Coordinates of C-alpha atoms in Angstrom, one line a residue:
M1273 CA -4.9 -52.6 -95.9
T1274 CA -3.9 -53.0 -92.4
K1275 CA -5.4 -51.1 -89.4
E1276 CA -2.7 -49.2 -89.0
Q1277 CA -2.6 -47.7 -92.2
P1278 CA -5.1 -44.9 -92.9
Q1279 CA -7.9 -45.4 -95.4
G1280 CA -6.8 -44.9 -99.0
T1281 CA -3.4 -45.3 -98.4
T1282 CA -1.4 -48.1 -100.3
G1283 CA 2.1 -49.3 -100.6
P1284 CA 4.5 -49.0 -97.3
P1285 CA 3.5 -46.7 -94.4
E1286 CA 4.6 -43.3 -94.2
L1287 CA 5.3 -41.0 -91.3
K1288 CA 2.2 -39.9 -89.4
A1289 CA 1.0 -36.7 -91.0
G1290 CA -0.8 -34.2 -88.6
A1291 CA 0.5 -36.3 -85.4
I1292 CA 1.4 -32.5 -83.5
G1293 CA 0.6 -29.2 -83.8
F1294 CA 2.6 -26.0 -83.8
T1295 CA 2.4 -25.7 -80.0
D1296 CA 4.3 -29.3 -79.7
A1297 CA 6.3 -28.8 -82.5
L1298 CA 7.8 -25.1 -80.6
V1299 CA 8.1 -27.4 -77.3
I1300 CA 10.2 -30.1 -79.0
G1301 CA 12.3 -27.3 -80.6
L1302 CA 13.1 -25.6 -77.2
N1303 CA 13.9 -28.8 -75.6
S1304 CA 16.1 -30.0 -78.1
T1305 CA 18.1 -27.0 -76.8
S1306 CA 18.5 -28.2 -73.4
P1307 CA 18.3 -24.6 -72.2
A1308 CA 19.3 -25.2 -68.3
Y1309 CA 21.7 -27.7 -69.4
S1310 CA 23.4 -25.7 -72.0
L1311 CA 23.4 -22.1 -70.1
A1312 CA 24.8 -24.3 -67.1
A1313 CA 27.6 -25.4 -69.0
A1314 CA 28.3 -21.9 -71.0
I1315 CA 28.0 -19.3 -68.6
G1316 CA 31.0 -20.0 -66.7
P1317 CA 33.2 -19.9 -70.0
L1318 CA 31.3 -16.8 -71.3
V1319 CA 32.2 -14.9 -67.9
V1320 CA 36.0 -16.2 -68.2
L1321 CA 36.1 -14.2 -71.9
V1322 CA 33.9 -11.5 -71.5
G1323 CA 32.7 -10.9 -68.2
V1324 CA 29.5 -9.0 -67.3
Y1325 CA 28.9 -8.9 -70.9
A1326 CA 27.9 -12.4 -71.3
P1327 CA 24.2 -11.3 -71.6
G1328 CA 25.1 -9.1 -74.6
V1329 CA 27.0 -11.6 -76.1
M1330 CA 24.2 -14.5 -76.2
L1331 CA 22.3 -11.4 -77.8
A1332 CA 24.9 -11.5 -80.1
S1333 CA 24.8 -15.5 -80.6
F1334 CA 20.9 -15.0 -81.5
V1335 CA 21.4 -13.1 -84.5
P1336 CA 22.8 -15.7 -86.9
M1337 CA 20.6 -18.3 -85.2
L1338 CA 17.8 -16.2 -86.3
L1339 CA 18.9 -15.5 -89.8
I1340 CA 19.7 -19.3 -90.1
A1341 CA 15.9 -19.6 -88.7
S1342 CA 14.7 -17.8 -91.7
A1343 CA 16.2 -19.7 -93.9
F1344 CA 14.8 -22.7 -92.4
Y1345 CA 11.3 -21.4 -92.6
Y1346 CA 11.1 -20.3 -96.5
L1347 CA 13.2 -23.6 -97.6
N1348 CA 10.3 -25.6 -95.3
K1349 CA 7.9 -23.4 -97.2
V1350 CA 8.6 -25.2 -100.6
D1351 CA 9.7 -28.7 -99.5
Q1352 CA 8.4 -30.4 -96.1
D1353 CA 10.8 -33.0 -96.0
C1354 CA 12.0 -34.4 -92.9
G1355 CA 15.5 -34.4 -93.7
T1356 CA 15.7 -30.6 -93.9
T1357 CA 19.0 -29.7 -94.7
F1358 CA 19.8 -32.9 -96.5
S1359 CA 16.9 -32.3 -98.9
W1360 CA 16.9 -28.5 -99.3
V1361 CA 20.9 -28.4 -100.0
T1362 CA 20.5 -31.4 -102.6
R1363 CA 17.5 -29.4 -104.3
A1364 CA 19.8 -26.0 -104.2
M1365 CA 23.1 -27.0 -104.8
G1366 CA 23.4 -30.8 -105.6
P1367 CA 23.9 -34.3 -104.2
W1368 CA 27.4 -34.0 -103.1
A1369 CA 26.9 -31.2 -101.0
G1370 CA 23.3 -32.4 -100.0
W1371 CA 24.6 -35.8 -98.5
L1372 CA 27.4 -34.3 -96.5
G1373 CA 24.9 -31.6 -94.8
G1374 CA 22.5 -34.7 -94.3
W1375 CA 25.8 -36.6 -92.5
A1376 CA 27.0 -33.6 -90.6
V1377 CA 23.4 -33.4 -89.0
A1378 CA 22.9 -37.2 -88.2
M1379 CA 26.5 -37.3 -86.6
T1380 CA 25.7 -34.2 -84.3
G1381 CA 23.0 -36.8 -82.5
V1382 CA 25.6 -39.6 -82.3
L1383 CA 28.0 -37.3 -80.8
V1384 CA 25.8 -35.7 -78.0
V1385 CA 23.0 -37.9 -76.9
G1386 CA 25.2 -39.9 -74.3
S1387 CA 26.7 -36.8 -73.0
L1388 CA 23.0 -35.7 -72.6
A1389 CA 21.7 -38.8 -70.9
D1390 CA 24.7 -38.9 -68.8
V1391 CA 23.7 -35.6 -67.3
A1392 CA 20.3 -36.5 -66.9
V1393 CA 21.3 -39.7 -64.7
T1394 CA 23.7 -37.5 -62.9
Y1395 CA 21.3 -34.6 -61.7
G1396 CA 18.6 -37.1 -61.3
L1397 CA 20.7 -39.1 -58.5
L1398 CA 21.8 -35.9 -56.9
T1399 CA 18.2 -34.6 -57.1
L1400 CA 17.4 -37.7 -55.3
G1401 CA 20.2 -37.4 -52.6
L1402 CA 22.0 -40.7 -54.1
D1403 CA 25.1 -38.6 -54.5
G1404 CA 27.4 -41.5 -54.2
L1405 CA 25.8 -43.5 -57.0
A1406 CA 26.0 -40.2 -59.2
G1407 CA 29.8 -40.7 -58.4
N1408 CA 30.1 -44.5 -59.5
E1409 CA 31.4 -44.5 -62.8
V1410 CA 29.6 -48.0 -63.6
V1411 CA 26.2 -47.0 -62.0
R1412 CA 26.0 -43.9 -63.9
Q1413 CA 27.1 -45.6 -67.4
G1414 CA 24.8 -48.2 -66.9
L1415 CA 21.8 -46.0 -66.2
T1416 CA 22.7 -43.9 -68.8
V1417 CA 22.7 -46.6 -71.6
A1418 CA 19.4 -47.7 -69.9
L1419 CA 18.0 -44.1 -70.2
I1420 CA 19.3 -43.7 -74.3
V1421 CA 17.0 -47.0 -74.6
A1422 CA 13.8 -45.6 -73.0
M1423 CA 14.3 -42.5 -74.5
T1424 CA 14.4 -43.9 -78.1
A1425 CA 11.7 -46.1 -77.2
V1426 CA 9.5 -43.3 -76.6
C1427 CA 10.5 -42.1 -79.9
V1428 CA 9.7 -45.0 -81.6
I1429 CA 6.1 -45.4 -79.8
G1430 CA 4.8 -42.2 -81.6
T1431 CA 5.1 -38.8 -82.2
E1432 CA 2.5 -37.7 -80.2
A1433 CA 4.1 -39.6 -77.1
S1434 CA 7.3 -37.7 -77.5
A1435 CA 5.3 -34.3 -77.5
K1436 CA 3.6 -35.5 -74.7
V1437 CA 6.2 -36.2 -72.7
Q1438 CA 8.2 -32.8 -73.8
N1439 CA 5.5 -30.8 -73.0
V1440 CA 5.7 -31.9 -69.1
L1441 CA 9.5 -31.8 -69.4
I1442 CA 9.6 -28.4 -70.8
L1443 CA 6.8 -27.0 -68.0
A1444 CA 8.9 -28.6 -65.1
Q1445 CA 12.5 -27.0 -66.7
V1446 CA 11.2 -23.2 -67.4
L1447 CA 9.2 -23.5 -64.1
C1448 CA 12.5 -24.4 -61.9
L1449 CA 14.7 -21.8 -63.9
L1450 CA 12.3 -19.1 -63.3
V1451 CA 12.2 -19.9 -59.4
F1452 CA 16.0 -19.9 -59.3
A1453 CA 16.5 -16.4 -61.6
A1454 CA 13.5 -14.9 -59.5
A1455 CA 15.1 -16.1 -55.9
A1456 CA 18.5 -14.9 -57.4
L1457 CA 17.5 -11.4 -58.4
Y1458 CA 15.8 -11.0 -55.1
Q1459 CA 18.4 -11.6 -53.1
V1460 CA 20.9 -9.1 -55.1
S1461 CA 18.1 -6.5 -54.7
A1462 CA 17.8 -7.2 -50.9
G1463 CA 21.5 -6.8 -50.2
T1464 CA 21.6 -10.2 -48.8
A1465 CA 23.6 -12.0 -51.6
P1466 CA 26.9 -13.4 -51.1
P1467 CA 30.2 -10.7 -51.4
G1468 CA 31.0 -10.3 -55.2
S1469 CA 27.5 -9.9 -56.1
L1470 CA 26.6 -7.1 -58.9
T1471 CA 24.0 -4.8 -59.7
P1472 CA 22.5 -5.6 -63.0
D1473 CA 23.2 -2.8 -65.8
V1474 CA 21.7 -2.3 -69.0
D1475 CA 25.2 -2.1 -70.5
W1476 CA 26.0 -5.7 -69.9
L1477 CA 24.0 -6.5 -73.1
N1478 CA 26.5 -4.7 -74.9
P1479 CA 28.3 -7.6 -77.2
F1480 CA 31.3 -5.5 -77.8
G1481 CA 31.9 -4.4 -74.2
A1482 CA 34.7 -6.5 -73.7
G1483 CA 36.4 -6.4 -77.4
G1484 CA 36.3 -8.4 -80.5
A1485 CA 38.6 -11.1 -79.7
A1486 CA 36.5 -12.0 -76.8
L1487 CA 33.5 -11.8 -78.9
T1488 CA 34.7 -14.4 -81.3
G1489 CA 35.0 -16.6 -78.6
G1490 CA 31.4 -16.0 -77.0
L1491 CA 29.8 -16.4 -80.5
L1492 CA 31.4 -20.1 -80.9
L1493 CA 29.9 -20.9 -77.3
G1494 CA 26.6 -19.3 -78.5
V1495 CA 26.1 -21.6 -81.1
F1496 CA 26.5 -24.3 -78.9
I1497 CA 23.9 -22.9 -76.5
Y1498 CA 21.4 -22.1 -79.2
W1499 CA 21.7 -25.4 -81.4
G1500 CA 18.7 -27.6 -81.5
W1501 CA 16.0 -25.4 -82.3
E1502 CA 15.5 -26.7 -86.1
S1503 CA 14.2 -30.3 -84.3
A1504 CA 10.7 -28.8 -85.1
V1505 CA 11.2 -28.6 -88.6
N1506 CA 12.6 -32.6 -88.9
L1507 CA 8.9 -33.1 -87.9
T1508 CA 7.7 -31.1 -90.9
E1509 CA 5.8 -34.4 -92.1
E1510 CA 4.7 -35.2 -88.7
V1511 CA 3.3 -31.5 -87.8
K1512 CA -0.3 -30.0 -89.0
D1513 CA 0.0 -26.9 -91.4
S1514 CA 3.7 -28.6 -92.7
A1515 CA 4.1 -26.0 -94.8
S1516 CA 4.6 -23.2 -92.1
A1517 CA 3.9 -24.4 -88.5
P1518 CA 7.3 -26.2 -88.4
G1519 CA 9.1 -23.1 -89.6
R1520 CA 7.3 -20.9 -87.3
A1521 CA 8.2 -23.2 -84.4
G1522 CA 12.1 -22.9 -85.0
V1523 CA 11.8 -19.2 -85.4
W1524 CA 10.1 -18.8 -82.6
S1525 CA 12.0 -21.3 -80.4
T1526 CA 15.0 -18.9 -80.8
I1527 CA 13.3 -15.9 -79.8
V1528 CA 12.0 -17.8 -76.5
L1529 CA 15.7 -19.2 -76.1
L1530 CA 16.8 -15.4 -76.1
V1531 CA 14.6 -14.4 -73.6
T1532 CA 15.5 -17.4 -71.3
Y1533 CA 19.3 -16.9 -71.7
L1534 CA 19.2 -13.0 -71.2
S1535 CA 17.0 -13.4 -68.0
V1536 CA 18.4 -16.2 -66.2
G1537 CA 22.2 -15.4 -67.6
T1538 CA 21.8 -11.8 -65.9
A1539 CA 20.5 -13.3 -62.9
V1540 CA 23.3 -15.8 -62.6
V1541 CA 26.1 -12.9 -63.3
A1542 CA 24.5 -10.4 -60.8
Y1543 CA 24.3 -13.2 -58.0
A1544 CA 27.5 -15.1 -58.6
G1545 CA 29.7 -12.3 -59.7
T1546 CA 32.3 -12.6 -62.3
A1547 CA 35.0 -13.8 -60.0
F1548 CA 33.3 -16.9 -58.8
L1549 CA 31.7 -17.7 -62.3
S1550 CA 35.3 -17.6 -63.5
E1551 CA 36.9 -19.9 -60.7
N1552 CA 34.5 -22.3 -61.7
A1553 CA 34.4 -22.5 -65.0
D1554 CA 35.9 -25.7 -65.7
E1555 CA 32.7 -26.9 -63.7
E1556 CA 30.4 -26.7 -66.5
E1557 CA 27.2 -27.6 -65.3
A1558 CA 28.1 -27.9 -61.9
V1559 CA 28.1 -24.4 -61.1
F1560 CA 24.5 -24.5 -61.3
A1561 CA 24.5 -26.9 -58.7
T1562 CA 27.3 -25.4 -56.5
L1563 CA 25.1 -22.3 -56.7
A1564 CA 21.7 -24.1 -56.0
D1565 CA 22.2 -24.3 -52.1
Q1566 CA 23.6 -20.7 -51.6
V1567 CA 20.2 -19.6 -53.5
M1568 CA 17.4 -21.8 -52.7
G1569 CA 18.8 -23.3 -49.4
G1570 CA 16.6 -26.5 -48.9
W1571 CA 15.0 -26.3 -52.1
D1572 CA 18.1 -26.7 -54.0
W1573 CA 16.7 -29.8 -55.8
V1574 CA 14.7 -27.2 -57.7
V1575 CA 17.8 -26.1 -59.9
L1576 CA 19.3 -29.7 -59.7
L1577 CA 15.7 -31.1 -61.3
A1578 CA 15.9 -28.1 -64.0
I1579 CA 19.1 -29.8 -65.2
C1580 CA 18.2 -33.0 -64.8
T1581 CA 14.9 -32.6 -66.9
S1582 CA 16.9 -30.3 -69.4
A1583 CA 19.0 -33.2 -70.0
L1584 CA 16.3 -35.7 -70.4
A1585 CA 14.2 -33.8 -72.5
S1586 CA 17.4 -33.1 -75.1
T1587 CA 18.2 -36.5 -74.8
Q1588 CA 15.0 -37.6 -76.4
T1589 CA 14.5 -34.9 -78.9
T1590 CA 18.3 -34.8 -80.0
I1591 CA 17.3 -38.2 -81.8
I1592 CA 14.5 -36.8 -83.7
P1593 CA 16.4 -35.2 -86.4
A1594 CA 19.3 -37.5 -86.4
S1595 CA 16.7 -40.5 -87.2
R1596 CA 14.6 -38.1 -89.7
T1597 CA 17.6 -37.1 -91.8
I1598 CA 18.9 -40.7 -92.0
L1599 CA 15.0 -41.7 -93.2
S1600 CA 15.1 -39.0 -95.9
M1601 CA 18.5 -40.1 -97.0
A1602 CA 17.9 -43.7 -97.2
R1603 CA 14.3 -43.6 -98.8
R1604 CA 16.3 -41.8 -101.5
Q1605 CA 19.0 -44.2 -101.5
A1606 CA 21.5 -41.8 -100.4
L1607 CA 22.0 -44.2 -97.5
P1608 CA 21.3 -48.2 -97.2
K1609 CA 17.5 -48.0 -98.2
G1610 CA 16.7 -50.5 -95.0
L1611 CA 17.3 -47.4 -92.8
A1612 CA 14.1 -46.1 -94.3
R1613 CA 11.6 -48.7 -92.9
I1614 CA 8.9 -47.0 -90.9
H1615 CA 7.1 -49.0 -88.2
P1616 CA 3.6 -50.0 -89.9
R1617 CA 1.5 -49.2 -86.4
F1618 CA 3.5 -46.3 -84.7
R1619 CA 4.5 -44.8 -88.1
T1620 CA 7.7 -43.6 -87.1
P1621 CA 11.2 -44.6 -88.4
D1622 CA 12.0 -47.1 -86.0
T1623 CA 15.2 -48.4 -87.7
S1624 CA 17.0 -45.1 -88.2
T1625 CA 16.1 -44.1 -84.7
W1626 CA 17.4 -47.4 -83.0
W1627 CA 20.5 -47.0 -85.4
V1628 CA 21.0 -43.7 -84.1
A1629 CA 20.5 -45.1 -80.2
V1630 CA 23.0 -47.9 -80.5
V1631 CA 25.6 -46.1 -82.3
A1632 CA 25.5 -43.0 -79.9
A1633 CA 25.6 -45.3 -76.6
G1634 CA 28.4 -47.3 -78.6
W1635 CA 30.3 -43.9 -78.9
Y1636 CA 29.7 -42.8 -75.5
L1637 CA 30.8 -46.2 -73.9
V1638 CA 33.8 -46.1 -76.0
V1639 CA 35.1 -42.4 -75.2
N1640 CA 34.5 -42.8 -71.9
R1641 CA 36.8 -45.8 -71.9
I1642 CA 39.3 -43.2 -73.0
S1643 CA 38.7 -40.7 -70.6
E1644 CA 35.8 -38.3 -69.3
N1645 CA 38.2 -35.5 -71.0
A1646 CA 37.4 -37.5 -74.1
L1647 CA 34.1 -37.1 -74.1
F1648 CA 34.2 -33.5 -73.5
D1649 CA 36.4 -33.1 -76.5
S1650 CA 33.8 -35.1 -78.8
L1651 CA 31.0 -32.5 -77.7
T1652 CA 33.6 -29.7 -78.4
A1653 CA 33.7 -30.7 -81.8
L1654 CA 29.9 -30.4 -82.3
S1655 CA 30.3 -26.9 -83.2
L1656 CA 32.3 -27.8 -86.6
L1657 CA 29.4 -29.9 -87.4
I1658 CA 27.0 -27.6 -86.6
A1659 CA 28.4 -24.4 -88.3
F1660 CA 28.9 -26.2 -91.3
Y1661 CA 25.4 -27.5 -91.9
Y1662 CA 23.5 -24.2 -90.3
A1663 CA 25.9 -22.2 -93.0
L1664 CA 25.3 -24.5 -95.6
T1665 CA 21.3 -24.3 -95.3
G1666 CA 21.5 -20.6 -95.1
L1667 CA 23.8 -20.7 -98.4
A1668 CA 21.5 -23.1 -100.0
C1669 CA 18.0 -20.9 -99.4
A1670 CA 19.8 -17.8 -101.0
V1671 CA 20.8 -20.1 -104.2
Y1672 CA 17.3 -22.0 -104.5
Y1673 CA 15.5 -18.6 -104.3
R1674 CA 18.4 -16.5 -106.2
H1675 CA 15.6 -15.7 -108.8
H1676 CA 13.0 -14.4 -106.7
L1677 CA 15.4 -12.1 -104.3
L1678 CA 14.5 -9.0 -106.1
K1679 CA 10.9 -9.5 -106.1
D1680 CA 10.3 -7.3 -103.3
L1681 CA 12.4 -5.8 -100.1
R1682 CA 11.0 -8.7 -97.9
S1683 CA 12.2 -11.3 -100.4
F1684 CA 15.6 -9.7 -100.6
L1685 CA 15.9 -9.2 -96.7
F1686 CA 14.5 -12.4 -95.3
I1687 CA 15.4 -15.5 -97.9
G1688 CA 18.4 -13.6 -99.5
L1689 CA 20.4 -11.2 -97.4
G1690 CA 19.7 -12.6 -94.0
P1691 CA 20.8 -16.4 -94.6
L1692 CA 23.5 -15.3 -96.2
V1693 CA 24.8 -13.1 -93.6
G1694 CA 24.0 -15.8 -91.2
A1695 CA 25.8 -18.3 -93.0
A1696 CA 29.2 -16.0 -93.6
L1697 CA 28.6 -15.6 -89.7
L1698 CA 28.8 -19.2 -89.2
A1699 CA 31.4 -19.9 -91.8
W1700 CA 33.7 -17.3 -90.1
L1701 CA 33.4 -19.0 -86.8
L1702 CA 34.0 -22.6 -88.5
V1703 CA 37.5 -21.5 -89.7
E1704 CA 38.1 -19.5 -86.4
S1705 CA 36.6 -23.1 -84.6
V1706 CA 39.3 -25.0 -86.7
G1707 CA 42.5 -22.5 -85.9
D1708 CA 41.4 -22.7 -82.0
M1709 CA 40.7 -26.5 -81.9
A1710 CA 44.4 -27.2 -84.2
D1711 CA 45.9 -26.3 -80.9
P1712 CA 45.9 -29.0 -78.3
A1713 CA 46.0 -26.7 -75.5
N1714 CA 42.9 -25.5 -76.2
S1715 CA 41.2 -29.1 -75.7
Y1716 CA 39.9 -30.3 -72.3
S1717 CA 42.3 -33.1 -72.1
G1718 CA 45.3 -30.8 -73.1
T1719 CA 46.7 -33.7 -74.9
S1720 CA 47.7 -34.0 -78.7
W1721 CA 46.3 -36.8 -81.3
F1722 CA 48.2 -36.6 -84.4
G1723 CA 49.8 -33.2 -83.3
L1724 CA 46.1 -31.8 -83.3
G1725 CA 43.6 -30.9 -80.5
P1726 CA 41.5 -34.1 -80.1
P1727 CA 38.1 -32.1 -80.9
L1728 CA 39.3 -31.3 -84.6
V1729 CA 40.8 -34.9 -84.6
I1730 CA 37.2 -36.2 -83.6
A1731 CA 35.5 -33.9 -86.6
L1732 CA 37.9 -34.6 -89.1
G1733 CA 37.6 -38.4 -88.6
I1734 CA 33.8 -38.0 -88.6
A1735 CA 34.1 -36.2 -91.9
A1736 CA 36.8 -38.9 -93.5
T1737 CA 34.3 -41.4 -92.5
G1738 CA 31.4 -39.6 -94.3
V1739 CA 33.2 -39.5 -97.5
V1740 CA 34.0 -43.4 -97.3
V1741 CA 30.3 -44.1 -96.7
M1742 CA 29.3 -41.8 -99.7
A1743 CA 31.5 -43.2 -101.9
V1744 CA 30.7 -46.8 -101.0
Q1745 CA 27.1 -45.8 -101.6
R1746 CA 27.5 -43.8 -104.5
L1747 CA 29.0 -47.2 -106.1
V1748 CA 26.3 -49.2 -104.5
S1749 CA 23.2 -47.3 -105.5
P1750 CA 23.9 -44.3 -107.9
A1751 CA 20.5 -43.0 -108.2
Y1752 CA 20.3 -40.3 -105.7
W1753 CA 23.9 -39.1 -107.3
S1754 CA 22.0 -38.5 -110.6
E1755 CA 19.7 -35.9 -109.1
R1756 CA 20.5 -32.4 -110.4
P1757 CA 20.0 -29.1 -108.8
G1758 CA 16.5 -27.4 -109.0
T1759 CA 14.4 -30.6 -109.3
A1760 CA 11.1 -30.8 -107.5
P1761 CA 11.2 -32.6 -104.1
P1762 CA 9.8 -36.2 -104.5
D1763 CA 5.7 -36.0 -103.4
A1764 CA 4.3 -38.1 -100.7
T1765 CA 4.1 -41.3 -103.0
A1766 CA 7.7 -41.1 -104.1
R1767 CA 8.8 -40.9 -100.5
R1768 CA 6.8 -43.6 -99.1
N1769 CA 8.2 -45.8 -102.5
G1770 CA 11.8 -44.7 -101.8
G1771 CA 11.7 -41.8 -104.6

C-alpha cells in the first residue's frame, strides 16, 4: 500500500471521498454559473426582448432550473456517481441515451472554457489599467491559454485546493456585485442617476408583461445564465454526506442565483434604463464595463474585478463536470479506459482533466482563427447541448422512480411531475433554439454555414462526432453497451476497477 492511499484500500486509487463539505460544494455550484459574467452578457439582449420585464423573465427561467435541480437531487440519492447525467440516464433508459447525455455534458466544458478564460484575462487587464494589452490579440490569447493551464493544474492538485480558490473568488465576486447594485439603486433613489433611468416597480417581475413570443426568447437566455449549478453534484464522490449534500447544494445554488440575478438585474435596468441597455446589447459583458465608470467613478475597477473573478472562477469549475463525466464514462468503458486514471497522490482524475483543458484550449485557438464571431457562435450552440442533457436528466428521474410516483404527494410532485415539466419546458426550448439557429441571420456572424446558422452547424457537428466516437467505442469495448436499464450502480470497488 502506498502512502497516498487510505489505509485498507486496495487496487487503483479512488477519488478522495469527503474532501469537501456542503458549503464548498455550494460555492463551486455558484461559481460554475459565473453570475457576474452571465448577468452582464444577458441583461442587454434580455432588455431588447422584454424591456423592463427582464427581472420577470429571470424569475420565469428559474422554474425549469429548479425542477431539474430536484431531479438531480433525487437521482443523486440513489446513485452517487460523478458522471451524474451519464450514469443516471444509463440506469433509467439504457446505455445509448446515457452515452449521448454524457457526451453533451463533456462537450459543454470544451466549448466554453476558452471563452471564460478569455473574459477573465481581458477584464483582469482592464482592472489593472492595461487596456492596450487587453486589445492585443496575441497577448490576450497567449494569456488565456496560460490561464487554462493554471486553472487545470489547480483542479488536478486537489478538490480541497479548488474549493479554497473558489471560496475566495465567490466572496470577491458577490461583494463587488452587491456594491455595484447598491450604488446604482442609491443614485436612482437620490435622483442623481443619468437621464433615462427608471424607478423600480414590482410589475417588472411579471414574466408575461412583454408577451409570449418575447418570453420564449428570454427563456432561451435564461438557460444560459443559470447553467452550471450542477457542478456541485459532479463532485458527489468527493463531498461529505454524498447521498444528499451535493443535491442540496445544487438546489440551493439555483435559489441563490435567483436572488442575485433579480437584485442586480433590477438595479441595472433601473439605473441604465431600457434605451441604453438596448443600444448596447451587442456589447455583451462590456455593458458592465461601460456602466462601471458612471456608477462607481474612480472605483470602476470593482465592477471589472467582479467580471474578472466571475469568469476566472467559472474557468476552473466548468472543467469539473466535464472531467468527472469523462472519468465516469471511461471507467465503465464507454470511453477509452486510459481516461479513467486517477492521480495516486492528489486522487483527482488528472488524465480526463488535462484532456478537457487541451481540447478546450485547442478549440478556443482554432475558432478564434476563424473569427471572434465564430467563438460567440460556438457559445450559442451551448444552449442546445444544455437543454438536451437537462431535459434528459429530468425524464430519467421520472422513468427511474416510475413505480414510486404514486406513493405520496411529495413523490408525485418532486420526483415525477416536477422533473417531467422541467424536461418538457427544456425540450420545447430545444426545438425553439433549433428553429432560431437554422436561420443564419440569427447568428453573431450573420453568415451561412452549409445553408444554416453557424451555432446549429457546430452543435450538429458535435453530435455527429459523438455518434462516431460512440460507434467506434462500441466495437472496441462493448461491455458498457450490455448494461440494461434498472441495474444497480457500480459500488466503490467496481468503480475503482472499471466495473
